[in-house]
PDB file of C-alpha atoms in Angstrom:
ATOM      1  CA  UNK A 643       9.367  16.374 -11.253  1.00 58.00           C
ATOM      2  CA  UNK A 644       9.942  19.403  -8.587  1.00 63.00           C
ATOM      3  CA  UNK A 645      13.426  18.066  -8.083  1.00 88.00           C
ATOM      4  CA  UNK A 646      12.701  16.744  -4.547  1.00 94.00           C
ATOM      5  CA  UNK A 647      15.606  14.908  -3.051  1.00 96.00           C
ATOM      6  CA  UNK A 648      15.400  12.417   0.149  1.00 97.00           C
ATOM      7  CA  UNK A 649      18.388  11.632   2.211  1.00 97.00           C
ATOM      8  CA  UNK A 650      19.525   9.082   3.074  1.00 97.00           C
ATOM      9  CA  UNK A 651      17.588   6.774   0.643  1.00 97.00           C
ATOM     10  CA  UNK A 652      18.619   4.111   2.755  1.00 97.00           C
ATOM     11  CA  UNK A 653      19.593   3.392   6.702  1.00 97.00           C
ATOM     12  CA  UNK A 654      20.191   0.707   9.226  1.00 97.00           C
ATOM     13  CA  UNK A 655      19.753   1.919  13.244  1.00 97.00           C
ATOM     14  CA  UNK A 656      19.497   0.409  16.361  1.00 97.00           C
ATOM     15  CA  UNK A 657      16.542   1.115  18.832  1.00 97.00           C
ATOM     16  CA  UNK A 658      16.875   4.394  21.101  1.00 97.00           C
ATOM     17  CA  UNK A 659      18.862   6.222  18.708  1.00 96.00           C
ATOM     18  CA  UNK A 660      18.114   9.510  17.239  1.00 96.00           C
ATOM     19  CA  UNK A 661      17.729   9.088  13.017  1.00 97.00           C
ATOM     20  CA  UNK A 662      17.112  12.539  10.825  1.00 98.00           C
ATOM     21  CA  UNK A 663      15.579  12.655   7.587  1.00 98.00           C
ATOM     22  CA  UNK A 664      16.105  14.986   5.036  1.00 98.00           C
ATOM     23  CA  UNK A 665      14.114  16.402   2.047  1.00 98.00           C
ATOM     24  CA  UNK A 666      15.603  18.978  -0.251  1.00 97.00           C
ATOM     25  CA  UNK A 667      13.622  20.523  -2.900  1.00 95.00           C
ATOM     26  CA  UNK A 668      14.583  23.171  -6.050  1.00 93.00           C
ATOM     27  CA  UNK A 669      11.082  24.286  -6.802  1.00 87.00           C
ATOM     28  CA  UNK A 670      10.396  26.724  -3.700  1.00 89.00           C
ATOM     29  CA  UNK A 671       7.257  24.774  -3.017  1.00 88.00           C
ATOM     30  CA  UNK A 672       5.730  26.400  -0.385  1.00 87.00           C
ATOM     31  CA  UNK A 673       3.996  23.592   1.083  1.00 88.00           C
ATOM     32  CA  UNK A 674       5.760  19.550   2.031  1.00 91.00           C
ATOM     33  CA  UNK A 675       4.693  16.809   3.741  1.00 92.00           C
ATOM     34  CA  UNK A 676       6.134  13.754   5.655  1.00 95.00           C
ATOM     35  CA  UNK A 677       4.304  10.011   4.806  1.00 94.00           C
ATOM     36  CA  UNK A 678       5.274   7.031   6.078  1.00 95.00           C
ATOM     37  CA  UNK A 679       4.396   3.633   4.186  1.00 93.00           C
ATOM     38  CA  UNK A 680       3.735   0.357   5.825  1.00 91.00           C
ATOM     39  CA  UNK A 681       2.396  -3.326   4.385  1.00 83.00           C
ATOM     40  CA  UNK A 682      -1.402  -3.210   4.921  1.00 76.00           C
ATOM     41  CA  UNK A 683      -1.543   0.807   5.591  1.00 78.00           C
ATOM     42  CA  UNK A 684      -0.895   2.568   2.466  1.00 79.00           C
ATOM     43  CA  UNK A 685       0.341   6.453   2.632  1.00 86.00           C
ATOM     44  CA  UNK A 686      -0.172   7.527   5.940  1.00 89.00           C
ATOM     45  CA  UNK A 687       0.495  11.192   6.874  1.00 89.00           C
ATOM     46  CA  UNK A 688       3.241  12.372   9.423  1.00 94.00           C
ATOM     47  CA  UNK A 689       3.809  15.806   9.562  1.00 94.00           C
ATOM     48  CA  UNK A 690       3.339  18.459   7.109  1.00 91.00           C
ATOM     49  CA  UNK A 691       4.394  21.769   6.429  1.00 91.00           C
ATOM     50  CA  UNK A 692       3.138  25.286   5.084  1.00 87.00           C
ATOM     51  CA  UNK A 693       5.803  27.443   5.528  1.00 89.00           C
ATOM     52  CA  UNK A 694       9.187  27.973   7.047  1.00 94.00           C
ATOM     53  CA  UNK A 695       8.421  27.174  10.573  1.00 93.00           C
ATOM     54  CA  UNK A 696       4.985  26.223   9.873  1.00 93.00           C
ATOM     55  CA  UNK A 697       4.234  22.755  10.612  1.00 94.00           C
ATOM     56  CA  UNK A 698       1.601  20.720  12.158  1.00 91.00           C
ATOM     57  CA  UNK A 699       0.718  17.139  12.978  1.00 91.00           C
ATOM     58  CA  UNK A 700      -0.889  14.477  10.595  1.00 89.00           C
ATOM     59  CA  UNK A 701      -2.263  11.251  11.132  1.00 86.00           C
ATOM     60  CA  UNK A 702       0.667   9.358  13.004  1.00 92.00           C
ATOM     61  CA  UNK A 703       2.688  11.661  14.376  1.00 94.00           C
ATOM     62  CA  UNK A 704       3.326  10.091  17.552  1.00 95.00           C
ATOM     63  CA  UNK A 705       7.052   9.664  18.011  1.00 96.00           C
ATOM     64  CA  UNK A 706       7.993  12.178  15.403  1.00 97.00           C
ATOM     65  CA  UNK A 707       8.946  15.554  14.818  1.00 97.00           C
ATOM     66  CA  UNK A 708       9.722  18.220  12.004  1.00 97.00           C
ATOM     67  CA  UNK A 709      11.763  21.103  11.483  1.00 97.00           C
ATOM     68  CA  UNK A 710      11.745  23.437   8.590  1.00 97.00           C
ATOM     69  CA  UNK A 711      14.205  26.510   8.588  1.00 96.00           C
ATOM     70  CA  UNK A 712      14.362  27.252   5.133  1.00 96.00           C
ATOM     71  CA  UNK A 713      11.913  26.271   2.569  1.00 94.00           C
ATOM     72  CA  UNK A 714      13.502  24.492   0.523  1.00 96.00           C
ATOM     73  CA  UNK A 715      14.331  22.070   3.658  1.00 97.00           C
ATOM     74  CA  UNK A 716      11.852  20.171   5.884  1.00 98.00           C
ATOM     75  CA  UNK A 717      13.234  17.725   7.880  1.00 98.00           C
ATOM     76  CA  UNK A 718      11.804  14.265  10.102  1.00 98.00           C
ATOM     77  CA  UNK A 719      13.171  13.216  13.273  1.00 98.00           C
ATOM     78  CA  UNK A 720      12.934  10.235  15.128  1.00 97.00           C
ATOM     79  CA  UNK A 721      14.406  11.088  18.719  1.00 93.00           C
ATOM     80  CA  UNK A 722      14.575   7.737  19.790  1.00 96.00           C
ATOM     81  CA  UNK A 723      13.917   5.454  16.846  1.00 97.00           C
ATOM     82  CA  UNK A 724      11.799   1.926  17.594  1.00 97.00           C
ATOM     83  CA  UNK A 725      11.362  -0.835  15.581  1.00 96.00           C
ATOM     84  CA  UNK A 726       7.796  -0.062  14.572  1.00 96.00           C
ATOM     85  CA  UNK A 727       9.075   3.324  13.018  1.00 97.00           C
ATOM     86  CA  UNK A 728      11.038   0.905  10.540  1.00 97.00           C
ATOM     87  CA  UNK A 729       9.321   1.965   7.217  1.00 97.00           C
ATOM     88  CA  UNK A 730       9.157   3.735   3.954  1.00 96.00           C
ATOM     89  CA  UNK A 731       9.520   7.372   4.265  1.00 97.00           C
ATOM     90  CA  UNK A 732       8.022   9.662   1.439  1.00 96.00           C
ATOM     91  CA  UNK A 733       8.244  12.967   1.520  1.00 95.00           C
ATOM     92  CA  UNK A 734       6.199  15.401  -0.757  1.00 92.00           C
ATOM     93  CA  UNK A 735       5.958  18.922  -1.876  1.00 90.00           C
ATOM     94  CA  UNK A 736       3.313  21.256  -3.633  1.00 83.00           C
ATOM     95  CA  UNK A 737       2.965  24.987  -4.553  1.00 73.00           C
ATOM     96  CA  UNK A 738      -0.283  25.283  -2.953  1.00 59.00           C
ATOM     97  CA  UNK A 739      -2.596  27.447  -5.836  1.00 58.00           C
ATOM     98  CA  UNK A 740      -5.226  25.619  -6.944  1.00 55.00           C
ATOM     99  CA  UNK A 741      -5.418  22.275  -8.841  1.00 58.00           C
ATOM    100  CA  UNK A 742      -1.540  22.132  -8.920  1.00 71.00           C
ATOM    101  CA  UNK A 743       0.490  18.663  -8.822  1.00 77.00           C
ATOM    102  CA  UNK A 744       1.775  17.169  -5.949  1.00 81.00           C
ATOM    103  CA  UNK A 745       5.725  15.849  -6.695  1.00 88.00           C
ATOM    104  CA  UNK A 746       6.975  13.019  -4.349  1.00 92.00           C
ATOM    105  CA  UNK A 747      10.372  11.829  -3.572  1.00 94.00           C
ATOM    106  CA  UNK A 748      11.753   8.440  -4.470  1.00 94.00           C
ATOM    107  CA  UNK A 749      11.726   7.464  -0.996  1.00 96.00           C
ATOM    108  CA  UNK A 750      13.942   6.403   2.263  1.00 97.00           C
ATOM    109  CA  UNK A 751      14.008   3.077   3.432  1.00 97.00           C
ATOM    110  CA  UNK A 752      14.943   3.279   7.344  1.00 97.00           C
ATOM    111  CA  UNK A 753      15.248  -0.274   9.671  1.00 97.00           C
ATOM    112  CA  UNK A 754      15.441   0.008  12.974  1.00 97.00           C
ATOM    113  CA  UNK A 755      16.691  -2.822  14.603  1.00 96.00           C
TER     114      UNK A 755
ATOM    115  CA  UNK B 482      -9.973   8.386   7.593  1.00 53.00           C
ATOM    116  CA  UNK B 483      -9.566   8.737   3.350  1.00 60.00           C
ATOM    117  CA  UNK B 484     -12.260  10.151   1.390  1.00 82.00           C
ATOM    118  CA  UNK B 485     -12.378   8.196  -1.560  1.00 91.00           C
ATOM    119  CA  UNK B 486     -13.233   3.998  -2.132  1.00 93.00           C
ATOM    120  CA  UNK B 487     -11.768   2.306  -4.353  1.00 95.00           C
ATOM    121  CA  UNK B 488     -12.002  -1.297  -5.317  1.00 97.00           C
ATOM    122  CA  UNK B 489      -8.412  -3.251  -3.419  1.00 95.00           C
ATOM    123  CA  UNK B 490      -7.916  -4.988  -6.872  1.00 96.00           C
ATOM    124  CA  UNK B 491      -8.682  -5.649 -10.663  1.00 97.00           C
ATOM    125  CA  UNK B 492      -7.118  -7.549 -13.652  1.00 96.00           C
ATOM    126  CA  UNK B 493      -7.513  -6.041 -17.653  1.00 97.00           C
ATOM    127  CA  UNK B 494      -5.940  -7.618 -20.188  1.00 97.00           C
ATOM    128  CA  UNK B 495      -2.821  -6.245 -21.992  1.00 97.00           C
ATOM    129  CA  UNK B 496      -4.089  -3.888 -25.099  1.00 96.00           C
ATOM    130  CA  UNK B 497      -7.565  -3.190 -23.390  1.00 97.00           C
ATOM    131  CA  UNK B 498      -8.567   0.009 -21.634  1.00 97.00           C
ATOM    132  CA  UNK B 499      -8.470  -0.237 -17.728  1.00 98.00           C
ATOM    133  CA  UNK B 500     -11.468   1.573 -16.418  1.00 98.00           C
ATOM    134  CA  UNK B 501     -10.960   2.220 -12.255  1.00 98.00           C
ATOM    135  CA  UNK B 502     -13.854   3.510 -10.135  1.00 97.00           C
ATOM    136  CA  UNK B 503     -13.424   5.590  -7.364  1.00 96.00           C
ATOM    137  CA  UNK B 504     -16.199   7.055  -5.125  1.00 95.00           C
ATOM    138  CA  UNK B 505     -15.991  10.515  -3.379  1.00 92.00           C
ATOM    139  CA  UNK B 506     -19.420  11.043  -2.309  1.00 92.00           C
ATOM    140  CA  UNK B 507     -18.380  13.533   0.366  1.00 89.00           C
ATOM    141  CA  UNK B 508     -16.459  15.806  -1.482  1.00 89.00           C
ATOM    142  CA  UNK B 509     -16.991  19.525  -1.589  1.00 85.00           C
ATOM    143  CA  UNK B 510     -17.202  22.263  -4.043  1.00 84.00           C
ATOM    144  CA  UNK B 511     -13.518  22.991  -4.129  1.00 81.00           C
ATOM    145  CA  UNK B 512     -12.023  19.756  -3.695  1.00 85.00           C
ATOM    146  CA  UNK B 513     -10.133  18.329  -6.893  1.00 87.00           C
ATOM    147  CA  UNK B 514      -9.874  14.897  -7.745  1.00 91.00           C
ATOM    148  CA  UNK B 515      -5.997  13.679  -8.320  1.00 91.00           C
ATOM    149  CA  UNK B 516      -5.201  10.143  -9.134  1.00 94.00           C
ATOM    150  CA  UNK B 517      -1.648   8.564  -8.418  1.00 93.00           C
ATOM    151  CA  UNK B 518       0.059   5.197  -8.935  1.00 95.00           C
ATOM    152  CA  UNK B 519       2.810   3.529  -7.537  1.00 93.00           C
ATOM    153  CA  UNK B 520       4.975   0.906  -8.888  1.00 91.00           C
ATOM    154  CA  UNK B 521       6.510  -1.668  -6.613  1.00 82.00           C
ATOM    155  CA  UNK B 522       7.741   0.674  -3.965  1.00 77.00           C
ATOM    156  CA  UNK B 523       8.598   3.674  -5.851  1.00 88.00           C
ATOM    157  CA  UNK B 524       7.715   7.422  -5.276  1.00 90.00           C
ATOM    158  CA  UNK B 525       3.962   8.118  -6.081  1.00 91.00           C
ATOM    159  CA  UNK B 526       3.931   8.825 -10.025  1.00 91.00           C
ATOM    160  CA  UNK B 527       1.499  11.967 -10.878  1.00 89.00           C
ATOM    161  CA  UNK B 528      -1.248  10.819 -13.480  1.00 94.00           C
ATOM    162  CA  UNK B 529      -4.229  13.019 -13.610  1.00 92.00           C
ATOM    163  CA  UNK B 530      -6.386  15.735 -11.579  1.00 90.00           C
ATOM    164  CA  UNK B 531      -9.647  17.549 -12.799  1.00 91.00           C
ATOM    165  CA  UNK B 532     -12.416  19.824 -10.553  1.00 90.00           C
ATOM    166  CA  UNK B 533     -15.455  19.017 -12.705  1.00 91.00           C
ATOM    167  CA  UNK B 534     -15.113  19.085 -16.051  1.00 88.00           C
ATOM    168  CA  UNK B 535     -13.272  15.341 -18.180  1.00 94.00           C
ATOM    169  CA  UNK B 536      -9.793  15.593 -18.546  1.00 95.00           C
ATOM    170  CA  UNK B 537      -7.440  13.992 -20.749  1.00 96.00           C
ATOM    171  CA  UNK B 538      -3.161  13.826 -21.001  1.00 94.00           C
ATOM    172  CA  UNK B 539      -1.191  12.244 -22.422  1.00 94.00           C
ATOM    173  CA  UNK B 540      -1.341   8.799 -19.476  1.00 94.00           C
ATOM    174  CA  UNK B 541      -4.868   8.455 -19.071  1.00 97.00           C
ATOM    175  CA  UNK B 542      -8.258  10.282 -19.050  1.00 98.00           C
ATOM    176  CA  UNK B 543     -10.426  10.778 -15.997  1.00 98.00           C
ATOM    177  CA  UNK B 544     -14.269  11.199 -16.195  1.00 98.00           C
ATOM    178  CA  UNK B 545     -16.169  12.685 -13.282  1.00 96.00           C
ATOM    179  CA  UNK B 546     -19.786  12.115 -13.257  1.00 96.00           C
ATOM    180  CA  UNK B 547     -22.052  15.552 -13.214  1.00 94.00           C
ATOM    181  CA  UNK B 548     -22.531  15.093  -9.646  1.00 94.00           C
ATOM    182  CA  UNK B 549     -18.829  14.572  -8.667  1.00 94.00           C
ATOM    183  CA  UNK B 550     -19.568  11.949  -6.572  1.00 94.00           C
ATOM    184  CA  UNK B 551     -17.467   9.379  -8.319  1.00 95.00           C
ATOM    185  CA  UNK B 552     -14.810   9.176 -11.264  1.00 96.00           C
ATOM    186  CA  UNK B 553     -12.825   6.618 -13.529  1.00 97.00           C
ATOM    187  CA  UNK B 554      -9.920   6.665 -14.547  1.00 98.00           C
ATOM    188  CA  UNK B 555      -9.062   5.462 -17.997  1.00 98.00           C
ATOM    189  CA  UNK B 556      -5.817   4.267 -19.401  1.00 97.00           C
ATOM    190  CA  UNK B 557      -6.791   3.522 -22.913  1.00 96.00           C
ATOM    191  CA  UNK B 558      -4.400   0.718 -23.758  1.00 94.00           C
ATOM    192  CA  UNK B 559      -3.140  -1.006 -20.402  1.00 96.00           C
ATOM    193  CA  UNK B 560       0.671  -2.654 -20.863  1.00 96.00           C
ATOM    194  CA  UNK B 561       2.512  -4.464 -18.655  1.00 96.00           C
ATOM    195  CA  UNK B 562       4.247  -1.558 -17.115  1.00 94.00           C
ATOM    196  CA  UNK B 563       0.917  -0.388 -16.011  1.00 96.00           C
ATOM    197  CA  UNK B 564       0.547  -2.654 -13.438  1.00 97.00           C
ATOM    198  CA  UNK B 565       0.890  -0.728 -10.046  1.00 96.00           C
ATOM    199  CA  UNK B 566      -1.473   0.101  -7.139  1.00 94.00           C
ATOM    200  CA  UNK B 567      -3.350   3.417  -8.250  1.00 96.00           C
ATOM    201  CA  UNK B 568      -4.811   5.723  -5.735  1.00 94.00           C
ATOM    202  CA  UNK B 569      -7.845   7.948  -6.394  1.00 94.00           C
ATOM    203  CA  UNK B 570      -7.399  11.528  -3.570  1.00 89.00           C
ATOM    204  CA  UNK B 571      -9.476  14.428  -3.234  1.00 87.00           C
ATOM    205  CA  UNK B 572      -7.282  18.013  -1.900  1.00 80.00           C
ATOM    206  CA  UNK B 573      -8.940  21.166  -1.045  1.00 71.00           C
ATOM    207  CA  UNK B 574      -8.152  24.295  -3.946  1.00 60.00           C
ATOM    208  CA  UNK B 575      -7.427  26.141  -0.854  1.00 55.00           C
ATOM    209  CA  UNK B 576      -4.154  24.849  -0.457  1.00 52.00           C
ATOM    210  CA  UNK B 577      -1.814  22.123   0.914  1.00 54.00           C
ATOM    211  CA  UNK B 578      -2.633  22.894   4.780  1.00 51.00           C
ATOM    212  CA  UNK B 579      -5.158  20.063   5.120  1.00 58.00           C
ATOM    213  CA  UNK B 580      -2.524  17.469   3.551  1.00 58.00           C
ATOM    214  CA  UNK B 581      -3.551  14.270   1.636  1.00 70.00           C
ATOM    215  CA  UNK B 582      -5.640  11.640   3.090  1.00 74.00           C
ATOM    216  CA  UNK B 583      -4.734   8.146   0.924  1.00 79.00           C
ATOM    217  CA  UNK B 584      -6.671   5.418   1.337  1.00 80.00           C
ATOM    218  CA  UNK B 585      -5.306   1.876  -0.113  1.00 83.00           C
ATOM    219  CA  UNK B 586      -5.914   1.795  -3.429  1.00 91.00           C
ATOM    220  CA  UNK B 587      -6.721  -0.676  -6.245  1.00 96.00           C
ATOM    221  CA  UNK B 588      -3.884  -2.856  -7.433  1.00 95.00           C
ATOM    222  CA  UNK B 589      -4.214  -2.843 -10.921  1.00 97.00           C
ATOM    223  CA  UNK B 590      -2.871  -6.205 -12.595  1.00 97.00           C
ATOM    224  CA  UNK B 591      -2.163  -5.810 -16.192  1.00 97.00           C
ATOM    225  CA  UNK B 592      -2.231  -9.570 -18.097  1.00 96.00           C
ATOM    226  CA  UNK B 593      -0.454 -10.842 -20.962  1.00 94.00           C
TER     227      UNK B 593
END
């Protein structure tokens, strides 16, 4: 595996809070992505990102936003968490040449209550 | 909206090969064809990817007909531990920028 990391793997929040999500990676992947997982929905896409400060929006990216500084970091944020954010995060990374393997991370399970 | 169909479930028996279908009948010259599972609600697990020609590892093989509009994925002698949801994705060889478009998959049930 590319040695991704996700932090924290697990979190409780109430509503209107802000909640950050972090994935850490050893490989110097150029490229990572945000998914969220719901019952019913599969892997849906968040953000994504193809360089250090290079992001852009995927699929559900209402509510959301990324940051990536360095590249081994690229990080979610909820500003003001709601209970239909309560998911599975996933967060995964790939060099970007052709044909290579995407890596995910184990996951973070975030409730918003 | 994902680019590949797959079946939402099948059952093989333990010791058999499990043969899932997946069509991509839009996909494009450079696209690849990567197959994932996931096991209750673990990180995607890597399997298999090929551009045109078969491939085999040391998981599973996956055959992609001469047209690329469809492929199966093999695992030659299913057990227990392979039951999981697997997803079938296509992803441009020009690089991560247009992300990865999963659709549900098929939930592969593995019997005794």
């Amino acid at each position: 595996d590319a040695g991704i990391t996700q932090s924290p793997r697990h979190k409780v929040t109430e509503t209107g809070t802000p909640v950050t999500l972090r994935c850490h990676q050893t490989e110097n992947h150029r490229y990572m992505y945000w998914y969220r997982q719901d019952p019913g929905h599969g892997l849906r896409l968040i953000h994504y990102s193809y360089g250090v400060k290079d992001t852009d929006k995927g699929e559900v990216s209402e509510g959301y936003s990324v940051s990536r500084s360095k590249t081994e970091d690229f990080l979610l944020t909820l500003e003001s968490a709601t209970s239909s954010q309560t998911s599975v995060y996933f967060c995964a990374t790939v060099e970007g040449q052709s044909g290579n393997t995407i890596y995910f991370g184990e996951g973070s399970w975030l409730t918003v209550v | 909206d994902a680019k590949t169909t797959q079946p939402p479930s099948m059952d093989c028996a333990e010791g058999r090969a499990a043969n899932l279908p997946c069509n991509h009948s839009t996909i494009s010259g450079n696209e690849y064809v990567y197959w994932y599972r996931q096991i209750h609600s673990q990180g995607p697990q890597y399997i298999i990817h090929g551009l045109k020609n078969n491939e085999t590892n040391e998981m599973a093989s996956l055959i992609i007909t001469e047209d690329r509009k469809s492929s199966t994925l093999i695992l030659p002698h299913a057990t227990l531990r392979d039951t999981a949801v697997y997803y079938c994705i296509v992803r441009s060889s020009g690089g991560g920028a247009d992300g990865l478009t999963f659709g549900k998959g098929t939930h592969l049930i593995i019997q005794p």
